Short mmCIF file of C-alpha atoms and ligand atoms in Angstrom, two decimals:
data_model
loop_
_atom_site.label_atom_id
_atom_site.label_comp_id
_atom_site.label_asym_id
_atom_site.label_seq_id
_atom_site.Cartn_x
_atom_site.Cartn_y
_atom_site.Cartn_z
CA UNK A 1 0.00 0.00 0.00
CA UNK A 2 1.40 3.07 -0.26
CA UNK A 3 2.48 5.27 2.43
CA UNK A 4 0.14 8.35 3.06
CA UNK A 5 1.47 9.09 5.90
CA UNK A 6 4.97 10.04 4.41
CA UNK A 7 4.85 13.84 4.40
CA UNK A 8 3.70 14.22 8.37
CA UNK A 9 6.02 11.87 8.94
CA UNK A 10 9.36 12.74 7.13
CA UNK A 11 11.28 15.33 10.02
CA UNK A 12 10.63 12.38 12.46
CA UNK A 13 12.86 9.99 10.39
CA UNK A 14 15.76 12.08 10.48
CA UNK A 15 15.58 11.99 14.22
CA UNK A 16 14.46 8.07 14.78
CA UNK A 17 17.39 7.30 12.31
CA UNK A 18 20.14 8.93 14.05
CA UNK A 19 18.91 7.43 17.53
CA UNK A 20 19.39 4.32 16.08
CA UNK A 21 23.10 4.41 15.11
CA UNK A 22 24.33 6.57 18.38
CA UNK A 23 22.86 3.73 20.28
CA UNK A 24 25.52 1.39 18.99
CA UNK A 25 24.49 -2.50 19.47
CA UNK A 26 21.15 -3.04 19.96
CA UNK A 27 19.81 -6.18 21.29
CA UNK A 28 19.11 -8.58 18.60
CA UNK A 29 18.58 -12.31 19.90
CA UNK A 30 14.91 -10.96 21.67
CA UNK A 31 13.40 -9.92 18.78
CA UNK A 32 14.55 -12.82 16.13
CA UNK A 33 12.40 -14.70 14.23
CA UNK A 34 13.04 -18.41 15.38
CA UNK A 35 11.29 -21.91 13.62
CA UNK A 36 12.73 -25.23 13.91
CA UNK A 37 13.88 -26.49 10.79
CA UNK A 38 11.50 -29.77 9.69
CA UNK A 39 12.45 -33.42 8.07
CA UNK A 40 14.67 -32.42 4.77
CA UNK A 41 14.06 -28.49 4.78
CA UNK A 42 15.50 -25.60 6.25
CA UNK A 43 12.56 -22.99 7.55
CA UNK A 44 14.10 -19.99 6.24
CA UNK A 45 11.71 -16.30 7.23
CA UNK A 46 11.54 -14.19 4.40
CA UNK A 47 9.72 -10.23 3.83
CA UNK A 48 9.11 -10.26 -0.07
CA UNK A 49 7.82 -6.82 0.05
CA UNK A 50 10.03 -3.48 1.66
CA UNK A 51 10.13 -0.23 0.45
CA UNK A 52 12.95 2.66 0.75
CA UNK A 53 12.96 6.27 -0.01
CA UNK A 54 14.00 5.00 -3.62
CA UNK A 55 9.75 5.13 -3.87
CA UNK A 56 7.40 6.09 -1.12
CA UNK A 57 9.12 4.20 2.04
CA UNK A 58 10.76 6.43 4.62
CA UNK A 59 14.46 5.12 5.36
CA UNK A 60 17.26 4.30 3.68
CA UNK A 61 17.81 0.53 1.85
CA UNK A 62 20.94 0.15 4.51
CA UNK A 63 17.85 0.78 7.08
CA UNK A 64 16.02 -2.28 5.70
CA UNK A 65 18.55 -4.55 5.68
CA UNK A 66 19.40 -3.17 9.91
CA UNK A 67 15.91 -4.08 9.96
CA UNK A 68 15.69 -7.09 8.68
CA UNK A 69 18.58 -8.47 10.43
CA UNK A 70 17.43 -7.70 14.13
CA UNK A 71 14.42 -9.31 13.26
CA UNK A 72 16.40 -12.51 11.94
CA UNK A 73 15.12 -12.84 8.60
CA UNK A 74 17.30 -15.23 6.22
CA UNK A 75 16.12 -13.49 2.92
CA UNK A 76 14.24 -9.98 2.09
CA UNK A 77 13.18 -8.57 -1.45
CA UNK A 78 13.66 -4.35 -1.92
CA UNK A 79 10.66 -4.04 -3.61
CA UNK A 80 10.54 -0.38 -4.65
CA UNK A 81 6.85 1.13 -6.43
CA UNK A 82 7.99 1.31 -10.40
CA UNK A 83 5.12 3.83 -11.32
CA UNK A 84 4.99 5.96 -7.73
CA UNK A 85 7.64 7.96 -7.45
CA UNK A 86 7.00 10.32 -5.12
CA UNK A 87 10.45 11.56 -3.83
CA UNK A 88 12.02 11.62 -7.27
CA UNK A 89 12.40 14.80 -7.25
CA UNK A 90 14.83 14.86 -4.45
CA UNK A 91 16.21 11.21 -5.16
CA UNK A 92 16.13 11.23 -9.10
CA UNK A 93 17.55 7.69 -10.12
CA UNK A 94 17.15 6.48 -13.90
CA UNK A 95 17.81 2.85 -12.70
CA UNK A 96 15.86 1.25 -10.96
CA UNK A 97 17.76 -0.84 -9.01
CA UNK A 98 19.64 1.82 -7.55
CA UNK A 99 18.24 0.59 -4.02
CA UNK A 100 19.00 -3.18 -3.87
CA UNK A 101 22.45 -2.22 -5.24
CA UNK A 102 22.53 0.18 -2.26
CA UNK A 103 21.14 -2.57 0.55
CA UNK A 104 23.38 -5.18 -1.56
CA UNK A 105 26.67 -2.76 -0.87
CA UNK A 106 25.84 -2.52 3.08
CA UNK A 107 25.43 -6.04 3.42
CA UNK A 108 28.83 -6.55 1.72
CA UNK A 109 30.77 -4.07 3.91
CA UNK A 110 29.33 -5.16 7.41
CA UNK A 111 29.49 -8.86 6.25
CA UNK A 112 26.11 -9.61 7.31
CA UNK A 113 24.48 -12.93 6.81
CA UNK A 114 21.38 -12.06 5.24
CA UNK A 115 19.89 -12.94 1.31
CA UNK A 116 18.91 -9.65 -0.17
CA UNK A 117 17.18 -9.89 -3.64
CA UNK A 118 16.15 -7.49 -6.24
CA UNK A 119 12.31 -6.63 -6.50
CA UNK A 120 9.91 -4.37 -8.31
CA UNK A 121 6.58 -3.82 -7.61
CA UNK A 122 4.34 -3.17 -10.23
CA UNK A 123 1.65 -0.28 -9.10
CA UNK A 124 -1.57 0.03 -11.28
CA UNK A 125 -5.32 0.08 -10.93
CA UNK A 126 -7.34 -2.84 -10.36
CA UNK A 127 -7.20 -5.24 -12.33
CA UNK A 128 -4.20 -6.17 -12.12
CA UNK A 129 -4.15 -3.85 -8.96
CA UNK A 130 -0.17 -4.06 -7.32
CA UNK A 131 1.55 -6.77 -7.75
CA UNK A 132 6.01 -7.93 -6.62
CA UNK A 133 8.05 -9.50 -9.09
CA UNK A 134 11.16 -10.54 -7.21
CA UNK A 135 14.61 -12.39 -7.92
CA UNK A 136 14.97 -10.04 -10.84
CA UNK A 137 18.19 -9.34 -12.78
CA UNK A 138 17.09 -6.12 -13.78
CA UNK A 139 14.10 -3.74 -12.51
CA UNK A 140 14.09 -1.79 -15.70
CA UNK A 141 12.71 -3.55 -18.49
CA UNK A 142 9.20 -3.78 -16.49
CA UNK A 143 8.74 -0.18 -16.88
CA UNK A 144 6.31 -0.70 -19.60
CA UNK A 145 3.29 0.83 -21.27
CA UNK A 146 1.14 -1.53 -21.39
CA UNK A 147 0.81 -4.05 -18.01
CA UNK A 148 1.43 -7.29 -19.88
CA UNK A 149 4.24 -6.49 -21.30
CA UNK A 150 5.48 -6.02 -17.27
CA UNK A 151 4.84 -9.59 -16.75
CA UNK A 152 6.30 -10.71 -19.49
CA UNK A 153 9.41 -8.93 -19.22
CA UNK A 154 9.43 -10.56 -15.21
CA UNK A 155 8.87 -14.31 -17.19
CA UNK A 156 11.63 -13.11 -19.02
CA UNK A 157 13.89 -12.94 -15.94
CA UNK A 158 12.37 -16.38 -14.42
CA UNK A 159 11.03 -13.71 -11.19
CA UNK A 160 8.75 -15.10 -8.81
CA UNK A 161 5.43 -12.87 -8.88
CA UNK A 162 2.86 -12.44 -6.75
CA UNK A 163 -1.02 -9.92 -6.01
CA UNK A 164 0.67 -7.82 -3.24
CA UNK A 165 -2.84 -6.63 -0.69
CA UNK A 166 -5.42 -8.15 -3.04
CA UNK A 167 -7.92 -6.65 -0.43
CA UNK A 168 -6.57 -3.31 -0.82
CA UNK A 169 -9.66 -1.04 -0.33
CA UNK A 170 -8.90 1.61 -2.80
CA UNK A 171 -9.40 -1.61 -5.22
CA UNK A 172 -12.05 -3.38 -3.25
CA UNK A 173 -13.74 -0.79 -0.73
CA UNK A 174 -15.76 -3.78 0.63
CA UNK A 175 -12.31 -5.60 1.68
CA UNK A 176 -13.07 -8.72 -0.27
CA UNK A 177 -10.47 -9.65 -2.27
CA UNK A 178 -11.55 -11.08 -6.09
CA UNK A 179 -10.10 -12.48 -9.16
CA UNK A 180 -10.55 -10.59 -12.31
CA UNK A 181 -10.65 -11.95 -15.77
CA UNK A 182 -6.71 -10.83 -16.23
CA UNK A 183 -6.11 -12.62 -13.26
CA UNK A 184 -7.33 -15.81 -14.39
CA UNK A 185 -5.31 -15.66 -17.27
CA UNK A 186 -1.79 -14.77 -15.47
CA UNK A 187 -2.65 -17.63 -13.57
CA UNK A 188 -3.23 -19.85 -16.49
CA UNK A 189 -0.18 -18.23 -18.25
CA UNK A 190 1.47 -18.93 -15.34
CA UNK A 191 3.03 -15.10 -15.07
CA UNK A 192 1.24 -15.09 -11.26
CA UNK A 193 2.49 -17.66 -8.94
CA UNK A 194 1.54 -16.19 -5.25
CA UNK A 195 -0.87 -14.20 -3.42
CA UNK A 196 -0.36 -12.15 -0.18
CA UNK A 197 -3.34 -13.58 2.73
CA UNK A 198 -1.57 -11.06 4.82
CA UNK A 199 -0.29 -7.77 4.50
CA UNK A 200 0.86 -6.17 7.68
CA UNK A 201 -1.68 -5.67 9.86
CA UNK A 202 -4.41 -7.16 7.38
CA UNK A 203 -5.53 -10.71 6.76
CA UNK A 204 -7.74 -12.04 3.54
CA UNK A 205 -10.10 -14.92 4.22
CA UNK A 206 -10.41 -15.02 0.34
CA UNK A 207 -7.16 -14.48 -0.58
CA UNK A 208 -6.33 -17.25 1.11
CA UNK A 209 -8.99 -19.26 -0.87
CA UNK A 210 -8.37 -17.92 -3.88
CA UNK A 211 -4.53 -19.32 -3.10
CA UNK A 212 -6.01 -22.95 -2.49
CA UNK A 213 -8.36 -22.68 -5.43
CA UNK A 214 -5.84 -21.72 -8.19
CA UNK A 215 -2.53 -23.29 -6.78
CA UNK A 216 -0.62 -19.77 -5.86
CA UNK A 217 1.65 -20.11 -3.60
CA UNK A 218 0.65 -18.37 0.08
CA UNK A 219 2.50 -15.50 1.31
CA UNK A 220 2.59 -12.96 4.46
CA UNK A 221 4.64 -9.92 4.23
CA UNK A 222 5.53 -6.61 6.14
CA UNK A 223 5.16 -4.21 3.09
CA UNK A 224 7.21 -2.01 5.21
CA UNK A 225 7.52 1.75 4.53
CA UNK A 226 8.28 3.18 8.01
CA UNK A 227 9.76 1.34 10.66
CA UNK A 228 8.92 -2.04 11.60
CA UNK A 229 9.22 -1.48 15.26
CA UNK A 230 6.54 1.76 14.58
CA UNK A 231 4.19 -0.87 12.94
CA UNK A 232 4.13 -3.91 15.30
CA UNK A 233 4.87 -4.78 19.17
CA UNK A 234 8.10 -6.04 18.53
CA UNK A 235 9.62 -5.52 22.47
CA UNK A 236 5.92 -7.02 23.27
CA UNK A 237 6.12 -10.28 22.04
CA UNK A 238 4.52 -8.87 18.41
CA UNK A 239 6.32 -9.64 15.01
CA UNK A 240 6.62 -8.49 11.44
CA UNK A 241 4.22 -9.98 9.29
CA UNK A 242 6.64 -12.64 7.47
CA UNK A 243 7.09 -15.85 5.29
CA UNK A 244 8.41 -19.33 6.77
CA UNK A 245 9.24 -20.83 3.50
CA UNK A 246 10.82 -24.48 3.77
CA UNK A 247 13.52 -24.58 1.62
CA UNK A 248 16.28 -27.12 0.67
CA UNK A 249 19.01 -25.16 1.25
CA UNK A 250 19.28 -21.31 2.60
CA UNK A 251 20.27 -19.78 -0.81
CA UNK A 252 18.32 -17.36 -2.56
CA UNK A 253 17.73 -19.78 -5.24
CA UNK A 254 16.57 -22.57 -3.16
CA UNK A 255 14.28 -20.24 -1.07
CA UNK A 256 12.88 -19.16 -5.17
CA UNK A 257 12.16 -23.30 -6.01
CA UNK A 258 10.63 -23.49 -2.52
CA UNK A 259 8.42 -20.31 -3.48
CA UNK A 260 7.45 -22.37 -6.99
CA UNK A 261 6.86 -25.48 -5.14
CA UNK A 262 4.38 -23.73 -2.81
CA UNK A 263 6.28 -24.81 0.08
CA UNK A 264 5.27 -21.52 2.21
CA UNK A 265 3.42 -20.51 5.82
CA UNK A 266 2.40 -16.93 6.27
CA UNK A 267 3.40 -15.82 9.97
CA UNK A 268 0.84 -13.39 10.90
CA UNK A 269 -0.85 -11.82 14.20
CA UNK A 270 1.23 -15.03 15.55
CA UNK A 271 -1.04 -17.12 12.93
CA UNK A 272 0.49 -19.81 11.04
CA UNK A 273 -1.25 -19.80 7.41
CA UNK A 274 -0.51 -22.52 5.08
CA UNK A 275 -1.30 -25.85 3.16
CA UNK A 276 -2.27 -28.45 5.58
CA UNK A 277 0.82 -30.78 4.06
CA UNK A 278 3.35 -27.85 4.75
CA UNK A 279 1.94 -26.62 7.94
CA UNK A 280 1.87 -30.24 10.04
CA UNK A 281 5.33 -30.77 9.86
CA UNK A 282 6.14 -27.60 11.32
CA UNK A 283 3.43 -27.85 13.89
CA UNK A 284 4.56 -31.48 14.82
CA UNK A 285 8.15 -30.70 14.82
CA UNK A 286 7.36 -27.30 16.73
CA UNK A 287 5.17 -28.58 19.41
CA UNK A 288 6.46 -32.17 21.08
CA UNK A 289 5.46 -34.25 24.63
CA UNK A 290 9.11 -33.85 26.54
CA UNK A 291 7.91 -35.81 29.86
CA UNK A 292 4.80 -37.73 30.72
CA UNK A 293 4.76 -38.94 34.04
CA UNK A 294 2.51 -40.40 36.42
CA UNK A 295 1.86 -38.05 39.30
CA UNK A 296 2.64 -39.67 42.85
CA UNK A 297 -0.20 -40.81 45.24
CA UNK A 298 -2.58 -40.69 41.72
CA UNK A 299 -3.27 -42.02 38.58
CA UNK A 300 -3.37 -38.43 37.05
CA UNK A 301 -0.42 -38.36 34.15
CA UNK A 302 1.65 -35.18 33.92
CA UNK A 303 2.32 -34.54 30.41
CA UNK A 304 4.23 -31.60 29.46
CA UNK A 305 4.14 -30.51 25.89
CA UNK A 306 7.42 -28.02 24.59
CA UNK A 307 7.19 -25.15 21.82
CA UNK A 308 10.46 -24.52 20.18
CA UNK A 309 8.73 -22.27 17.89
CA UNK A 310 8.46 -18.57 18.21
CA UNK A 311 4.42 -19.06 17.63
CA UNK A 312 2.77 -19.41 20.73
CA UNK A 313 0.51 -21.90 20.09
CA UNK A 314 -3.39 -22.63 21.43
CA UNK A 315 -4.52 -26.08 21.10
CA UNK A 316 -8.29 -27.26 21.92
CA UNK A 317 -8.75 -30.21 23.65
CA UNK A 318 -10.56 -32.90 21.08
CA UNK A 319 -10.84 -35.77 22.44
CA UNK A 320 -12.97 -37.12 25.80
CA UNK A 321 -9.70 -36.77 28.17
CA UNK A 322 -9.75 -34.18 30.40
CA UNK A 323 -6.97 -32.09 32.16
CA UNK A 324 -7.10 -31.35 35.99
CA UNK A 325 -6.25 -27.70 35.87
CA UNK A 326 -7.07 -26.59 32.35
CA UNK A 327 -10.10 -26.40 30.25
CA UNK A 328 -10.41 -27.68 26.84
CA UNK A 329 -8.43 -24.39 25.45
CA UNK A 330 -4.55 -24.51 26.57
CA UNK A 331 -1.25 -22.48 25.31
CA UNK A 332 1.83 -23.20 24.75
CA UNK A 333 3.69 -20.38 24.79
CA UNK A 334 6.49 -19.62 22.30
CA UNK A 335 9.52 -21.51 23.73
CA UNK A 336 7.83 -22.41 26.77
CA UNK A 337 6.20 -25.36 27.49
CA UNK A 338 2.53 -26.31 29.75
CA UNK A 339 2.28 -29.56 31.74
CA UNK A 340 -1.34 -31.21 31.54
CA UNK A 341 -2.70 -33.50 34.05
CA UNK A 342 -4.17 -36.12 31.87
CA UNK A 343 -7.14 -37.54 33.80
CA UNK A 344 -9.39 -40.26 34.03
CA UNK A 345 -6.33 -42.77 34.23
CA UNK A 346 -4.88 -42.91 30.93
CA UNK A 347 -3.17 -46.21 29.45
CA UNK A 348 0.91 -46.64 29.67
CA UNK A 349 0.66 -45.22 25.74
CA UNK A 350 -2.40 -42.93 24.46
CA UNK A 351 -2.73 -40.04 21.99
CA UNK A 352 -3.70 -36.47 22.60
CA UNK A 353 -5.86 -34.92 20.03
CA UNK A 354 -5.52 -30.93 19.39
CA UNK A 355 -7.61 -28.45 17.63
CA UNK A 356 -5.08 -26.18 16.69
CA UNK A 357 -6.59 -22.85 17.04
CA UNK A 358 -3.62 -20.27 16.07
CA UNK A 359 -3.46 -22.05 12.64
CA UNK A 360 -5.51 -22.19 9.34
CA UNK A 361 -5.31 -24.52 6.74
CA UNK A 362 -7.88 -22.89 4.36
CA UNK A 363 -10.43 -20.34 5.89
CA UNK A 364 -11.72 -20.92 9.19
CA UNK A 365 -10.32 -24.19 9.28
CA UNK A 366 -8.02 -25.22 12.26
CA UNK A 367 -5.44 -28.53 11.38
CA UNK A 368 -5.33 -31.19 14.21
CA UNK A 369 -2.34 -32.06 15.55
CA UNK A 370 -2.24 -35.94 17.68
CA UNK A 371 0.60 -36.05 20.22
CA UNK A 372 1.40 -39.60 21.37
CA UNK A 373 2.33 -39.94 24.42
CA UNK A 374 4.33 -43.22 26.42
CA UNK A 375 3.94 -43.00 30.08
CA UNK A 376 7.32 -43.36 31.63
CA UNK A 377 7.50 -46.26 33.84
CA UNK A 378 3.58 -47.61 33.45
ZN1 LIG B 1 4.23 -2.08 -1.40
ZN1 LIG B 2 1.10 -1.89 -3.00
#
């Protein structure tokens, strides 16, 4: 979306950004984004959608990439507007990759180890609305009259491209995101590949289906034009609005087959948002039972279930156990873990069935996650 905030908000930059580097090391290990990695795939968090002055975002590309490492992202895309442009005439620049060569260069000299790609985002009225082409070669050759010709020059360049805010009110004032007729046929050309179910602060129900429906792969991102620690809780247990993408290895151009392959879970409003056969092995892997004993003078069994995710996690209670001091609804907090009395005296093995509530599969639909559990010592 872009920013209209930027004029109000332009002499308070100057002054947040020079806080920032007088402040020296800030800490960074808080604030990280953390997954386990699952069976055969590295879960790599990725923001496929930043901005920089270089079109209407408020901080220099070195800024992002400060950003981006705090938060512990493995990969982010500079995704500058090609047709808004509204501090050009203070920062004219002819090429438009002028600001992932700039974020590029900083990562270089402070030897960071972050995956920076080049991006574009293409910015016209509905249909086709705004949509990212990222891993490009070359920003310029999608400055084109006619919108088509954008998307084929981004097929040209093998880019990954995706509906950026397909519920963006200036296109849909009634918030519900649709396929047009040009849509359909990107799709079917195969020039659109992913959708965003959540931009920053906002989630699409039908985005979301409209990703199951047609195959496109399922994204989350910041679209960040300000400062990410302006837009979200971040010293409050809040985080950017991200991608866990599950990727063979944690190059740029394995994290861009793993984007093809649909292998993706948007992170948003600490809800996981993905296919059901790329969300469960996160969930299982995330959430585990690390002890189940049996507690003394009772037949009540202690089980303790571990998050080493930085999701905390709500699970409802499924099946006809019950837990001595919890209701049906329990959380396990992000690296934390909760210890249920099992009741009703439970076998030496049994399974624990979980609605789980802070994750979607399609649109109001929660996965289920089963926990087996072997009493130690029964
Ligand atoms: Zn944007
Ligand atoms: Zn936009």
């Amino acid at each position: 979306m872009t920013n209209a905030f930027s004029t109000i908000w332009r002499c308070g930059v100057v002054v947040m950004a020079s806080a920032l580097w007088v402040s020296g090391t800030l800490a960074t290990d808080e604030r990280a984004i953390q997954f386990p990695d699952v069976p055969g795939f590295h879960t790599v968090a990725v923001d496929l959608h930043t901005h920089s002055v270089f079109s209407d975002g408020l901080v220099w590309p070195d800024i992002r990439v400060e950003e981006a490492r705090r938060d512990g992202l493995d990969l982010i895309a500079i995704t500058e507007h090609l047709e808004y442009q509204p501090h050009a005439d203070d920062i004219p620049h002819p090429d438009r990759n002028r600001s992932f060569e700039l974020a590029t260069e900083y990562v270089d000299q402070q030897q960071l180890d972050l995956l920076v790609v080049n991006g574009a985002e293409i910015t016209r009225d509905i249909p086709p609305g705004h949509v990212n082409a990222v891993f490009l070669a070359d920003a310029n050759p999608l400055r084109t009259n006619m919108v088509m010709d954008a998307f084929l020059a981004a097929d040209r360049q093998e880019a990954f491209v995706f509906w950026n805010h397909p519920a963006y009110l200036d296109h849909f004032p009634d918030g519900v995101a649709q396929l047009t007729d040009m849509h359909r046929e990107l799709i079917q050309r195969r020039l659109l590949h992913g959708i965003e179910v959540a931009n920053a602060g906002s989630y699409s129900a039908e985005a979301l289906q409209i990703a199951l429906d047609h195959n496109l792969t399922i994204l989350g991102v910041s679209d960040i034009h300000g400062f990410i620690d302006w837009d979200y809780d971040i010293h409050d247990g809040g985080h950017r609005t991200v991608t866990l993408v599950l990727a063979r290895e944690r190059t740029a151009e394995a994290v861009r087959e793993a984007l093809l392959a649909r292998r993706t879970i948007a992170w948003f409003n600490n809800l996981l948002i993905g296919r059901e056969d790329v969300l469960m092995p996160l969930l299982e892997t995330a959430i585990t039972v690390s002890d189940a004993v049996v507690r003394s003078q009772s037949e009540v069994v202690d089980v303790t279930l571990s998050n080493s995710s930085d999701a905390s996690v709500d699970l409802r209670n499924t099946n006809s156990y019950r837990f001595a001091e919890h209701s049906a609804v329990v959380r396990v907090p992000a690296h934390g873990q909760v210890t249920l009395g099992v009741t009703g005296e439970p076998q030496s093995a049994f399974d624990l069935e979980f609605e789980v509530l802070t994750a979607l599969v399609a649109p109001e639909t929660h996965p289920t996650l089963r926990l087996h559990v072997e009493v130690e010592g029964r």
